[in-house]
Amino acid sequence: MTIGLMVFIMVLLAAVQAFMPYLVKATEVFGIYVPEPHYRQEFLVRLKKNYSRLVLAGGLTSVLFYALAVNLLHIPEGQGVIWGVGLQLGIVAFSMALYFKNHLTVKKEKQQQGWVLGKKEKVIVDLQFRNDLEMVSGIAFLLPMLITVGLIALTLTLYSQLPDKIPVHWGADGQADRFSEKTIFSSISMPVILLIMQVLFYFMNQARKTSGSKISATQKAQSRKRELASRKYGSWLLFVTSISVTLLLGSLQLSLIYPELGGALWVMAMTIGFAILVLAGTALYTVKIAQFASSPAAGQSESGIIDADNDRHWKAGIFYVNKEDPSIMVEKRFGIGWTVNLGNPKSWVMVFLPLAAILLIAFLVK
Amino acid sequence: MFIEIEPDSAVPIYLQLAQQIMEGIARGELAPETPLPSVRAFAADLGMNMHTVNKAYHYLEEKKMIEIVPKKGVFIHANAIRSASTEEKARMEEELRPILAEALCLQLNREELAGMVEKMVREIREGSE
């Protein structure tokens, strides 16, 4: 079952990575801004196609070998999962290496052909943009936190009834396989981690509300719709993720308090349900956003006008570093979803504070 | 309403912002009391420093074209469309003076100047450059 899930995730991962050039904005080719009409060049079309073929071939070959090896060599499930995760990382690393090679190629070509030379750069701002935002409200993100606080209170009230060993890790079979001494801290460590994640989701949602809209100078209406959609569906995806994490960790905590509630099967079902919910949400988000990427309204662009070339702020086309921009989160250039503005100190706080807190708790409980 | 900024233009960015908002008010697209984006949101949309937006907003506030209400936000001034006061007329004259001086040097006659004003008023009303 878990191996099946591993294979499924691997296939999905390879497919998403392979089709990434077609899921992102047409004017951002391998993390480089390519203005109209240059992004239609035969050279770039071929570059994208080759990338997709290579990633798909590499990914599917490794999936095939993995499935065969696990079945023929009778590798135990726990080990199979480790190999699976390793291979998934391998697929990502392989596609990123290819990406980076193409990134450099496009960058060089852009300089040599002078795609932005002599063009007038324009930055577009819609004064009404934030009035038309349809995002999940911050209050909705606060609601799951109530569940967590309730769970913490419940755990502390029933503290004397808790088992002497607090499970802190579960194996692939859903069976708890690592335990910690029973202390007040270890008994509530999981809901505390959950609370940190919920707070993080709340702030991520707020950060997207204030994130700068990137409206294209040559396709104002179309790109405006896309910007609104990426915020709306991104916010929903974040909300679904918050709810799923709450359900998963909340039910684990409940099974600690009421051992008769959750056996190994229960843990496995919750984990798989969690994975399916988050994957389905991500898939839906991707489909919704990709609609806008694949339909650039051609031929209505004013000649000589291009968007502001922000390449200098995108290190390797992946890391956004802009000290001037007060945005904390921005949409990725090459990839689905959002990334942080590393030029803004608040982004560092948002990334490292929860990470440090969770690692500290994990360390203390161990 | 869309604001279009040219980062490489000789006109400072804060002035481009202020002038386009003013054109929006003149055209009626930005009615009195219409809310404007917060400084942070506006700067994020521009991908530029908040200082730039602040400067534009203060410039417009000084001209009583917008109102900055603490903790509530930024709005088009309730009296943005009004008859000019004596001081405002005097300030306009002062600002127009160097432009007229240049026009006289370039030997533009009154008809030509009147034609220019006519054309620009029409363009501002219609919302084209």
XYZ file of C-alpha atoms in Angstrom:
495
model
C 0.000 0.000 0.000
C 2.668 2.532 1.059
C 4.884 1.364 -1.806
C 1.961 1.965 -4.155
C 1.615 5.471 -2.762
C 5.369 5.984 -3.239
C 5.137 4.949 -6.882
C 2.115 7.185 -7.390
C 3.890 10.197 -5.884
C 6.979 9.492 -7.996
C 4.969 9.380 -11.225
C 3.138 12.553 -10.238
C 6.370 14.281 -9.310
C 8.071 13.350 -12.567
C 5.025 14.484 -14.573
C 4.701 17.818 -12.783
C 8.431 18.514 -13.066
C 8.394 17.515 -16.731
C 5.475 19.776 -17.651
C 6.601 22.683 -15.477
C 7.717 24.852 -18.434
C 4.096 24.759 -19.655
C 2.502 25.392 -16.273
C 4.272 28.669 -15.543
C 3.842 32.036 -17.257
C 4.669 31.849 -20.945
C 6.889 34.917 -20.662
C 9.056 33.317 -17.999
C 11.142 30.659 -19.677
C 13.329 28.654 -17.276
C 13.233 31.521 -14.798
C 14.237 34.171 -17.346
C 11.901 36.950 -18.439
C 11.384 36.633 -22.189
C 9.170 39.411 -23.593
C 6.711 39.035 -26.421
C 7.092 37.933 -29.146
C 10.439 36.269 -28.435
C 9.076 33.516 -26.195
C 7.472 31.959 -29.266
C 10.896 31.366 -30.827
C 11.506 27.928 -32.247
C 14.681 27.692 -30.171
C 12.811 28.094 -26.882
C 9.984 25.788 -27.910
C 12.560 23.092 -28.630
C 14.388 23.719 -25.350
C 11.162 23.199 -23.378
C 10.276 20.077 -25.310
C 13.695 18.499 -24.733
C 13.518 19.292 -21.045
C 10.083 17.650 -20.731
C 11.191 14.545 -22.610
C 14.343 14.082 -20.546
C 12.648 14.563 -17.178
C 9.755 12.307 -18.126
C 12.095 9.588 -19.437
C 14.398 9.803 -16.405
C 11.521 9.867 -13.949
C 9.583 6.968 -15.447
C 12.711 4.832 -15.805
C 13.515 5.238 -12.124
C 9.902 4.462 -11.162
C 10.043 1.277 -13.243
C 13.337 0.180 -11.679
C 12.024 1.009 -8.230
C 8.807 -0.967 -8.640
C 10.712 -3.951 -10.057
C 13.428 -3.856 -7.410
C 11.001 -3.633 -4.503
C 8.949 -6.532 -5.845
C 11.733 -8.837 -7.009
C 14.249 -8.290 -4.212
C 11.588 -8.493 -1.474
C 12.753 -5.275 0.164
C 10.965 -4.683 3.472
C 8.404 -1.905 3.384
C 10.263 0.447 5.737
C 13.374 0.275 3.588
C 11.301 0.596 0.438
C 9.879 3.870 1.692
C 13.358 5.251 2.381
C 14.485 4.283 -1.118
C 11.294 5.772 -2.521
C 11.829 9.113 -0.813
C 15.455 9.050 -1.955
C 14.392 8.460 -5.552
C 11.820 11.239 -5.326
C 14.556 13.610 -4.227
C 16.666 12.241 -7.072
C 13.968 13.062 -9.631
C 13.722 16.608 -8.282
C 17.511 17.014 -8.281
C 17.763 15.706 -11.847
C 15.070 18.068 -13.128
C 16.581 21.015 -11.245
C 19.995 20.345 -12.762
C 18.424 20.300 -16.229
C 16.482 23.433 -15.358
C 19.610 25.251 -14.335
C 21.431 24.302 -17.516
C 18.537 25.649 -19.580
C 18.309 28.711 -17.353
C 21.885 29.626 -18.237
C 21.290 28.924 -21.934
C 18.244 31.207 -22.089
C 20.051 33.883 -20.076
C 22.944 33.886 -22.541
C 20.611 33.942 -25.523
C 18.688 36.865 -24.034
C 21.871 38.885 -23.724
C 23.155 37.974 -27.180
C 19.879 38.625 -28.995
C 19.067 41.710 -26.897
C 15.426 40.819 -26.264
C 14.903 43.756 -23.914
C 17.216 46.255 -25.632
C 15.593 49.503 -26.778
C 12.216 48.513 -25.358
C 10.224 50.659 -22.972
C 9.725 48.957 -19.612
C 6.419 49.526 -17.858
C 5.151 48.607 -14.397
C 1.384 48.317 -14.119
C -0.591 48.770 -10.910
C -4.322 48.305 -10.641
C -5.697 50.571 -7.919
C -8.767 48.340 -7.536
C -6.827 45.067 -7.360
C -7.195 44.466 -3.633
C -10.916 45.221 -3.666
C -11.406 42.307 -6.040
C -9.313 39.805 -4.068
C -11.350 36.765 -3.009
C -9.265 35.035 -0.396
C -10.060 32.865 2.590
C -10.266 35.249 5.530
C -7.750 35.244 8.349
C -10.494 34.311 10.815
C -11.035 30.994 9.029
C -7.362 30.215 9.637
C -7.803 30.943 13.338
C -10.614 28.377 13.721
C -8.452 25.209 13.491
C -6.275 26.734 16.213
C -9.234 26.465 18.597
C -9.261 22.700 18.035
C -5.573 22.567 18.883
C -5.942 24.632 22.022
C -8.848 22.382 23.019
C -6.682 19.296 22.447
C -3.902 20.712 24.616
C -6.388 21.471 27.383
C -7.895 17.977 27.098
C -4.459 16.337 27.217
C -3.468 18.263 30.326
C -6.755 17.490 32.081
C -6.455 13.770 31.404
C -2.692 13.756 31.953
C -2.745 11.088 34.662
C -4.599 8.663 32.347
C -2.053 8.945 29.529
C 0.220 5.925 28.854
C 3.736 6.009 30.311
C 5.337 6.167 26.902
C 4.432 8.958 24.485
C 4.752 7.930 20.826
C 6.811 10.455 18.829
C 7.377 8.587 15.578
C 5.340 6.202 13.465
C 6.608 3.623 10.986
C 5.377 3.106 7.449
C 2.930 0.494 8.765
C 1.244 3.073 11.013
C 2.695 1.442 14.123
C 4.325 3.776 16.661
C 8.024 2.843 16.716
C 9.702 5.521 18.836
C 8.593 6.696 22.248
C 9.477 9.414 24.678
C 9.306 9.582 28.464
C 5.968 10.893 29.693
C 6.302 14.498 30.747
C 3.880 17.382 30.497
C 5.976 18.797 27.691
C 6.230 15.585 25.675
C 2.513 14.887 26.073
C 1.542 18.146 24.361
C 4.510 18.472 21.991
C 2.501 17.365 18.960
C -0.377 19.821 19.334
C 2.160 22.556 20.056
C 3.914 21.768 16.764
C 0.490 21.764 15.112
C -0.240 25.186 16.580
C 3.032 26.549 15.208
C 2.116 25.249 11.755
C -1.364 26.757 11.960
C 0.099 30.133 12.911
C 2.512 29.801 9.990
C -0.379 29.083 7.585
C -2.222 32.103 8.920
C 0.749 34.374 8.253
C 1.360 32.837 4.831
C -2.217 33.688 3.897
C -1.821 37.248 5.156
C 1.473 37.597 3.280
C -0.223 36.657 0.018
C -2.887 39.265 0.585
C -0.259 41.990 0.641
C 1.967 40.411 -1.984
C 2.540 42.620 -5.017
C 0.403 41.937 -8.082
C 2.412 41.387 -11.232
C 0.230 42.714 -14.021
C 1.692 42.419 -17.493
C 1.969 45.651 -19.478
C 0.959 43.932 -22.690
C -1.853 41.724 -21.343
C -3.386 43.678 -18.531
C -6.830 42.073 -18.273
C -5.564 38.522 -18.738
C -2.688 38.780 -16.280
C -4.871 40.581 -13.744
C -7.255 37.616 -13.781
C -4.335 35.274 -13.318
C -2.996 37.207 -10.351
C -6.418 37.192 -8.699
C -6.835 33.467 -9.369
C -3.406 32.512 -8.003
C -4.224 34.321 -4.764
C -7.740 32.938 -4.485
C -6.907 29.306 -5.163
C -3.563 29.571 -3.356
C -5.433 30.725 -0.302
C -7.893 27.826 -0.566
C -5.049 25.349 -0.954
C -3.424 26.770 2.147
C -6.694 26.444 4.037
C -7.214 22.842 2.927
C -3.633 22.067 3.982
C -4.193 23.661 7.372
C -7.366 21.614 7.900
C -5.671 18.384 6.730
C -2.687 18.845 9.033
C -5.065 19.587 11.881
C -7.039 16.413 11.182
C -3.904 14.279 10.931
C -2.001 15.533 13.971
C -5.208 16.101 15.926
C -6.307 12.503 15.430
C -2.865 11.238 16.425
C -3.126 13.216 19.636
C -6.653 11.915 20.233
C -5.418 8.344 19.849
C -2.833 9.096 22.527
C -5.546 10.188 24.922
C -8.003 7.452 23.914
C -5.864 4.476 22.829
C -8.973 2.494 21.872
C -9.677 5.056 19.144
C -6.657 4.645 16.907
C -4.838 1.528 15.925
C -2.146 1.260 13.281
C -4.782 1.118 10.552
C -6.322 4.353 11.763
C -2.943 6.140 11.664
C -2.273 4.833 8.170
C -5.708 5.829 6.922
C -5.294 9.340 8.291
C -1.830 9.693 6.762
C -2.939 8.488 3.362
C -6.078 10.617 3.543
C -3.899 13.592 4.392
C -1.582 12.920 1.447
C -4.519 12.515 -0.944
C -6.218 15.731 0.234
C -3.079 17.821 -0.104
C -2.128 16.269 -3.462
C -5.640 16.750 -4.848
C -5.679 20.352 -3.620
C -2.318 21.032 -5.240
C -3.451 19.391 -8.480
C -6.610 21.506 -8.554
C -4.608 24.653 -7.870
C -2.181 23.773 -10.665
C -4.981 23.157 -13.159
C -6.683 26.437 -12.268
C -3.500 28.491 -12.609
C -2.152 26.669 -15.663
C -5.283 27.686 -17.601
C -3.967 31.226 -17.571
C -0.422 30.223 -18.473
C -1.381 28.362 -21.605
C -3.675 30.947 -23.155
C -1.715 34.115 -23.794
C -3.938 36.393 -25.832
C -1.670 36.822 -28.814
C -1.369 39.766 -31.155
C -2.859 42.511 -29.033
C 0.395 43.750 -27.593
C 1.657 47.274 -28.150
C 4.990 47.118 -29.880
C 8.048 48.360 -28.067
C 6.521 47.989 -24.600
C 7.608 45.229 -22.235
C 7.216 44.405 -18.564
C 9.840 45.543 -16.105
C 12.729 43.102 -16.385
C 13.141 41.714 -12.854
C 15.757 39.085 -13.697
C 18.328 40.774 -11.461
C 16.091 40.123 -8.444
C 15.672 36.429 -9.277
C 18.852 34.603 -8.350
C 19.100 31.523 -10.570
C 15.458 32.233 -11.428
C 14.472 30.571 -8.146
C 15.362 32.849 -5.234
C 13.679 36.231 -5.110
C 15.821 38.872 -3.408
C 14.469 42.419 -3.594
C 15.184 44.756 -0.699
C 12.901 47.468 -2.100
C 9.829 45.267 -2.481
C 7.838 45.064 0.782
C 6.226 41.797 -0.407
C 6.979 38.879 1.903
C 5.725 36.183 -0.459
C 5.809 36.176 -4.248
C 4.701 33.657 -6.843
C 7.433 31.326 -8.037
C 8.864 31.885 -11.473
C 9.630 28.253 -12.196
C 7.436 26.081 -10.033
C 3.925 25.861 -8.681
C 3.110 28.008 -5.723
C 4.845 30.689 -3.791
C 8.252 31.559 -2.442
C 9.534 34.205 -0.032
C 11.279 37.487 -0.748
C 14.691 36.865 0.790
C 15.431 40.586 0.603
C 12.813 41.234 3.285
C 13.892 40.455 6.881
C 10.288 39.506 7.723
C 10.540 36.604 5.283
C 13.518 35.227 7.184
C 11.557 35.428 10.399
C 8.623 33.665 8.763
C 10.790 30.826 7.452
C 13.232 30.267 10.299
C 11.271 31.054 13.438
C 8.703 28.216 13.031
C 11.407 25.879 11.718
C 13.646 26.576 14.692
C 10.729 26.199 17.120
C 9.667 22.831 15.655
C 13.261 21.521 15.602
C 13.759 22.644 19.182
C 10.619 20.811 20.327
C 11.653 17.684 18.423
C 15.099 17.865 20.030
C 13.766 18.402 23.555
C 11.233 15.578 23.316
C 13.829 13.138 22.043
C -7.902 52.028 -12.769
C -4.485 51.035 -14.097
C -1.417 53.112 -13.263
C 1.441 52.752 -15.738
C 4.911 53.596 -14.523
C 8.027 53.858 -16.654
C 10.954 53.153 -14.330
C 13.510 54.457 -16.852
C 11.721 57.736 -17.535
C 13.322 61.084 -16.657
C 10.184 61.934 -14.650
C 10.642 60.726 -11.043
C 8.475 57.714 -10.206
C 6.645 59.432 -7.352
C 5.600 62.209 -9.760
C 4.424 59.680 -12.359
C 2.278 58.081 -9.650
C 0.861 61.388 -8.419
C 0.178 62.730 -11.888
C -1.680 59.622 -13.004
C -3.812 59.569 -9.873
C -4.597 63.241 -10.470
C -5.600 62.484 -14.062
C -7.859 59.741 -12.725
C -9.537 62.249 -10.422
C -9.903 64.812 -13.213
C -11.437 62.196 -15.473
C -13.899 61.148 -12.778
C -12.566 57.598 -12.715
C -11.414 58.130 -9.134
C -14.438 59.714 -7.487
C -14.094 61.616 -4.210
C -13.741 59.305 -1.199
C -12.622 56.343 -3.322
C -10.120 54.296 -1.294
C -6.568 53.977 -2.616
C -4.209 51.061 -1.848
C -2.180 51.214 1.343
C 1.425 52.405 1.004
C 2.686 48.860 1.610
C 0.346 47.241 -0.908
C 1.021 49.892 -3.540
C 4.787 49.556 -3.102
C 4.493 45.765 -3.302
C 2.524 46.037 -6.556
C 5.206 48.326 -7.941
C 7.983 46.147 -6.533
C 9.491 49.409 -5.328
C 10.367 51.122 -2.084
C 7.519 52.256 0.192
C 9.277 55.618 0.348
C 8.345 56.270 -3.300
C 4.639 55.743 -2.649
C 4.801 57.768 0.562
C 6.323 60.654 -1.345
C 3.578 60.519 -3.989
C 0.848 60.347 -1.354
C 2.268 63.294 0.602
C 2.612 65.281 -2.592
C -1.076 64.675 -3.333
C -2.092 65.282 0.255
C -0.404 68.670 0.179
C -2.466 69.524 -2.883
C -5.606 68.319 -1.024
C -6.220 65.714 -3.725
C -6.148 62.797 -1.287
C -6.717 62.328 2.419
C -4.553 60.119 4.596
C -6.692 59.000 7.522
C -4.542 57.307 10.184
C -5.466 53.628 10.737
C -8.215 53.808 8.105
C -6.355 54.295 4.890
C -5.905 56.618 1.971
C -8.863 58.133 0.135
C -9.477 60.558 -2.705
C -10.214 63.856 -0.979
C -13.921 64.556 -0.511
C -13.285 67.993 -2.018
C -10.845 66.876 -4.692
C -13.134 68.469 -7.315
C -13.613 72.061 -6.140
C -13.229 75.643 -7.255
C -9.685 76.806 -6.716
C -8.969 79.081 -3.775
C -6.941 82.275 -4.195
C -3.816 80.527 -2.864
C -4.316 77.568 -5.163
C -4.672 79.903 -8.158
C -1.518 81.702 -7.114
C 0.358 78.391 -6.823
C -0.841 77.245 -10.255
C 0.352 80.538 -11.754
C 3.710 80.096 -10.119
C 4.045 76.579 -11.468
C 2.921 77.551 -14.964
C 5.243 80.539 -15.177
C 8.486 78.735 -16.125
C 6.615 76.670 -18.703
C 5.184 79.816 -20.281
C 8.618 81.407 -20.230
C 9.975 78.465 -22.181
C 7.011 78.660 -24.572
C 7.745 82.346 -25.216
C 11.375 81.534 -25.926
C 10.199 78.939 -28.390
C 7.904 81.558 -29.931
C 4.652 79.687 -29.441
C 1.759 82.073 -30.035
C -1.424 82.223 -27.997
C -3.467 80.195 -30.459
C -0.940 77.403 -30.427
C -0.878 77.402 -26.646
C -4.670 77.433 -26.453
C -4.758 74.552 -28.934
C -2.319 72.591 -26.782
C -4.414 73.105 -23.658
C -7.555 72.116 -25.570
C -5.935 68.922 -26.828
C -4.548 67.921 -23.421
C -7.858 68.504 -21.660
C -9.527 66.248 -24.195
C -6.871 63.570 -23.700
C -7.127 63.662 -19.918
C -10.906 63.343 -20.137
C -10.689 60.425 -22.545
C -7.878 58.792 -20.634
C -5.202 58.515 -23.296
C -1.682 59.867 -23.420
